[in-house]
Coordinates of C-alpha atoms in Angstrom, one line a residue:
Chain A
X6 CA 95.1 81.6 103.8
X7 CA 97.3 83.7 105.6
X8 CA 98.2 86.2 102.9
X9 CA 101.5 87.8 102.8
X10 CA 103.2 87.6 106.3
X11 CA 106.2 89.7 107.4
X12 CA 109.1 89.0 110.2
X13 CA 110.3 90.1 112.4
X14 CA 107.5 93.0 113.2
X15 CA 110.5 95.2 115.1
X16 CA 113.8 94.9 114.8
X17 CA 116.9 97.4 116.1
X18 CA 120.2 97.1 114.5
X19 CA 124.1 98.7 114.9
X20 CA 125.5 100.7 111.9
X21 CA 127.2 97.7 109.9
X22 CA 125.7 94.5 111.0
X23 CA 123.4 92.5 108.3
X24 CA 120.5 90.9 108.9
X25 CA 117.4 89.6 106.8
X26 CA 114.1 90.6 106.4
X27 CA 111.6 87.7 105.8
X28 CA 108.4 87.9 103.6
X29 CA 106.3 84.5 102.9
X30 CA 103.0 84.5 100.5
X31 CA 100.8 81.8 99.9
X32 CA 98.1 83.3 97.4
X33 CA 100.7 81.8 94.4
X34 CA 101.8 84.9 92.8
X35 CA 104.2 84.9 91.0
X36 CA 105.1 89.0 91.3
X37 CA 106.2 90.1 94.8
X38 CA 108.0 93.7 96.0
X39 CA 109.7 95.1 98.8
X40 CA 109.1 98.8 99.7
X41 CA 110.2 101.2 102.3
X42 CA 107.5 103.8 104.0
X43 CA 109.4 107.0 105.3
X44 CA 107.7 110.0 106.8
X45 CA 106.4 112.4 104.1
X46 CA 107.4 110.1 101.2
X47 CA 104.9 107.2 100.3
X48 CA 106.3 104.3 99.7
X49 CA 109.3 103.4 97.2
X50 CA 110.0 100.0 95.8
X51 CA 113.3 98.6 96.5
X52 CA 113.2 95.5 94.3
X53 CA 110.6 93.6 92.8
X54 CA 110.7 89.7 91.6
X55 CA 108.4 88.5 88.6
X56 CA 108.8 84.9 89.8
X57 CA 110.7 82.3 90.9
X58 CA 114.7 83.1 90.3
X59 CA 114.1 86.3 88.4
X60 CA 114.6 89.9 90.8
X61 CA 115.2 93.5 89.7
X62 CA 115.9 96.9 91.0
X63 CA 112.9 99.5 91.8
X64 CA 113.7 102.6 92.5
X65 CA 115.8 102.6 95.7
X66 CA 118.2 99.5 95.7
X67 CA 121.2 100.6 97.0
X68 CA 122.5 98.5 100.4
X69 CA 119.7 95.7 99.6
X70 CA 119.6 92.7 98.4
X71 CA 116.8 90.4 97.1
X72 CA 116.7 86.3 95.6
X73 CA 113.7 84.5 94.8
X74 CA 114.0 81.0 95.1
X75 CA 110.4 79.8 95.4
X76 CA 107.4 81.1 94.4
X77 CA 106.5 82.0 98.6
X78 CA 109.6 83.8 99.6
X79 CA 111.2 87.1 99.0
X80 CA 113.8 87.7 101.2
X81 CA 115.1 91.2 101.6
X82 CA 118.8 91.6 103.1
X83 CA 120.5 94.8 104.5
X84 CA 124.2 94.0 103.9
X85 CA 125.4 96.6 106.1
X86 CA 123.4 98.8 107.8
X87 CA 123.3 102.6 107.5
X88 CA 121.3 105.2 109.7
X89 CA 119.6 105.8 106.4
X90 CA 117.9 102.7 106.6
X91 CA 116.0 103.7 109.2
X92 CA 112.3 103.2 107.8
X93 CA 109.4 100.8 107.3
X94 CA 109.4 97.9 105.3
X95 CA 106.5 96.3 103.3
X96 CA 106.8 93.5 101.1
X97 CA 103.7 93.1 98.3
X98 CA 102.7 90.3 96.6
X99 CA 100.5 91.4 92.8
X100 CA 97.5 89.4 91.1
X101 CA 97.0 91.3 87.9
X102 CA 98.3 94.4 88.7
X103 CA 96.9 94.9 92.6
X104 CA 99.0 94.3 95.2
X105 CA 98.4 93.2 98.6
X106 CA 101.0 94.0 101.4
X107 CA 102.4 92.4 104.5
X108 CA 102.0 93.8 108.2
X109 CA 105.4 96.0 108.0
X110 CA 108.8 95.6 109.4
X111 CA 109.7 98.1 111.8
X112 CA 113.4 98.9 111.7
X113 CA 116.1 101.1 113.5
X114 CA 119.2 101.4 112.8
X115 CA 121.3 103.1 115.3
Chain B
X24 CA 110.0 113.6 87.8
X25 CA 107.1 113.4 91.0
X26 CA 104.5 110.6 89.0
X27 CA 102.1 110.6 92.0
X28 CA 100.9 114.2 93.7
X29 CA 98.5 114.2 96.7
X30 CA 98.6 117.9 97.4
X31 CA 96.5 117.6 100.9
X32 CA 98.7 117.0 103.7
X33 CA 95.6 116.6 105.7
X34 CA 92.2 116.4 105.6
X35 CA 89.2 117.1 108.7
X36 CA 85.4 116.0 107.4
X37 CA 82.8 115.2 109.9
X38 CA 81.2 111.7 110.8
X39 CA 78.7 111.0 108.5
X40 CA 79.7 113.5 105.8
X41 CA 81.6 112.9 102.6
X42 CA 85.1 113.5 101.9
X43 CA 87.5 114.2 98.3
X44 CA 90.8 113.2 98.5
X45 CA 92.7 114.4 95.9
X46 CA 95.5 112.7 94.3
X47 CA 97.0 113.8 90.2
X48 CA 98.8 111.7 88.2
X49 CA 101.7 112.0 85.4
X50 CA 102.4 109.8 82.5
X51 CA 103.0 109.2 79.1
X52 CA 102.1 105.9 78.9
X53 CA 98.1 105.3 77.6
X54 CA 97.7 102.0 79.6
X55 CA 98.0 102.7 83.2
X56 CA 96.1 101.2 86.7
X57 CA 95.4 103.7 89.5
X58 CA 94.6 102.8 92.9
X59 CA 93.9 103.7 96.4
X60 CA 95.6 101.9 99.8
X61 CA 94.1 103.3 103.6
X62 CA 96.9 102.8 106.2
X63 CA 95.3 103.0 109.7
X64 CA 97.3 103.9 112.6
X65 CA 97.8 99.8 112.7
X66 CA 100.2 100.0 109.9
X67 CA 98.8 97.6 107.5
X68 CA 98.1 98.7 103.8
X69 CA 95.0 98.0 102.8
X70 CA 93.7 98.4 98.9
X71 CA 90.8 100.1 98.8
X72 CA 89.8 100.7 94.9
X73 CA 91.2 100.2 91.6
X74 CA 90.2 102.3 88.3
X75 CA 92.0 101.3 84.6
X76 CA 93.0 103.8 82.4
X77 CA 90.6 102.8 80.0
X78 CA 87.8 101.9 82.3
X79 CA 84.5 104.0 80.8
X80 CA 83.0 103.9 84.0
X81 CA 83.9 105.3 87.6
X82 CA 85.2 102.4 90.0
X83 CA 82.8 102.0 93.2
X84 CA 83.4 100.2 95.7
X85 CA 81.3 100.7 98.4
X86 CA 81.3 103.7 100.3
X87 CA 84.4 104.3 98.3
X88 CA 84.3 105.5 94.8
X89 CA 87.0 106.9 92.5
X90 CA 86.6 110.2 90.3
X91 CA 88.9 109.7 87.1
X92 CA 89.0 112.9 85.2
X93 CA 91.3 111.4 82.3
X94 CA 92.3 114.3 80.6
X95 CA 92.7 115.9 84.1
X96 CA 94.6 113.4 85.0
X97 CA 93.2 113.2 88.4
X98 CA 91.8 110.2 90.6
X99 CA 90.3 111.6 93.6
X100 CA 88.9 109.1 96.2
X101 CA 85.4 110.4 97.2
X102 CA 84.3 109.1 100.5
X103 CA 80.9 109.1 101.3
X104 CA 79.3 109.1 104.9
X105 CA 82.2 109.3 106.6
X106 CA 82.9 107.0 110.1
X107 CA 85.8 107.1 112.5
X108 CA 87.2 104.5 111.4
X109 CA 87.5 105.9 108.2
X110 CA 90.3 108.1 110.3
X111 CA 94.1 107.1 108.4
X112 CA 96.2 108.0 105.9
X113 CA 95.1 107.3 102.5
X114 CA 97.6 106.7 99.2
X115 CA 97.2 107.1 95.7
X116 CA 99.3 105.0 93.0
X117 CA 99.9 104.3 89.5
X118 CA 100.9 101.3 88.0
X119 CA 101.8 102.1 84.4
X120 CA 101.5 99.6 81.5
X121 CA 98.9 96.4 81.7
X122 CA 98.1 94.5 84.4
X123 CA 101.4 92.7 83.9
X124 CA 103.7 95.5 85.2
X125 CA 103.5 95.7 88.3
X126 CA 105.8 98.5 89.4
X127 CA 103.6 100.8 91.7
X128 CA 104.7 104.5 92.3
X129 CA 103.1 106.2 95.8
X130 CA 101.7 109.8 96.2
X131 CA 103.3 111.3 99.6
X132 CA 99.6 110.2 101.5
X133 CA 97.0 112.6 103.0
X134 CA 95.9 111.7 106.8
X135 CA 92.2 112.3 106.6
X136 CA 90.7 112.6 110.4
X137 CA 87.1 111.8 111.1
X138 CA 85.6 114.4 113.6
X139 CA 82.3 113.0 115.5

């Protein structure tokens, strides 16, 4: 049972390209979330998915994406990237209300 | 509106002492899940403990143990006999709703360092 698994670890990008951040669970939930961790701030969800083909905006979607098209995978794509993305990534997966997170995605955008 | 207020930027307690971490809360809603998450210096989030908003009973886990003051609205994280590896940042949330909502709002974190 690996849990909730993140790739890549690290990733550096220019201003403008796209690129996809992966997240894999394999505890069967059905709710998983992406966050970003910046310095002083917590963490903020970015979008969430209550299963399989169903996503929805937290509190910071702008210049994501998200689709759910299994019950193990919540993609999160950066459609063009900004400076402002510069952050931490987590994605979460929930059994009744307690969320467990993945490793982290490190990510600069320069 | 800030839902999540962890007013201790940092926080020194010596090994083998015990800790409060304090963390306040804001919401309407009477159903509501509080937790706490320790990120070491690895990265990784781990939970830590959970209390329900209509829990009668103090959540313990461990040397962990959560101090809900309800009409406070407070959830401090008391941690007792402190080690080193206790050393991290520490996060409150709040789920509000049941156990079916599961959008999680994070307190800014208070790095707590363990002093031998």
């Amino acid at each position: 049972n690996a849990g909730v698994t993140q790739t890549p670890k690290f990733q550096v990008l220019k201003t403008g390209q796209s690129m996809t951040l992966q997240c894999a669970q394999d505890m069967n939930h059905e709710y998983m979330s992406w966050y970003r961790q910046d310095p002083g701030m917590g963490l903020r969800l970015i979008h969430y998915s209550v299963g399989a083909g169903i996503t929805d905006q937290g509190e910071v979607p702008n210049g994501y994406n998200v689709s759910r098209s299994t019950t193990e995978d919540f993609p999160l794509r950066l459609l063009s990237a900004a400076p402002s993305q510069t952050s931490v990534y987590f994605c979460a997966s929930s059994w009744q209300g307690t969320q467990y997170f993945g490793p982290g995605t490190r990510l600069l955008v320069l | 509106a800030q839902k999540i207020t962890q007013t201790q930027p940092g926080m020194f307690v010596q090994e083998k002492e015990a800790v409060t971490l304090d963390c306040t809360y804001d919401t309407s809603d009477p159903s509501y899940g509080l937790f706490w998450y320790k990120q070491p210096s690895s990265g990784e989030m781990i939970f830590l403990i959970y209390q329900g908003s209509y829990d009668q009973q103090n959540a313990t886990e461990g040397r962990y143990s959560l101090n809900f003051q309800k009409a406070r609205k407070s959830a401090n994280l008391v941690i007792s006999a402190s080690q080193l590896g206790d050393s991290a940042m520490y996060f409150c949330a709040m789920r509000e709703g049941g156990r079916n909502n599961n959008d999680m709002r994070f307190g800014a974190g208070t790095r707590l360092t363990v002093k031998p």
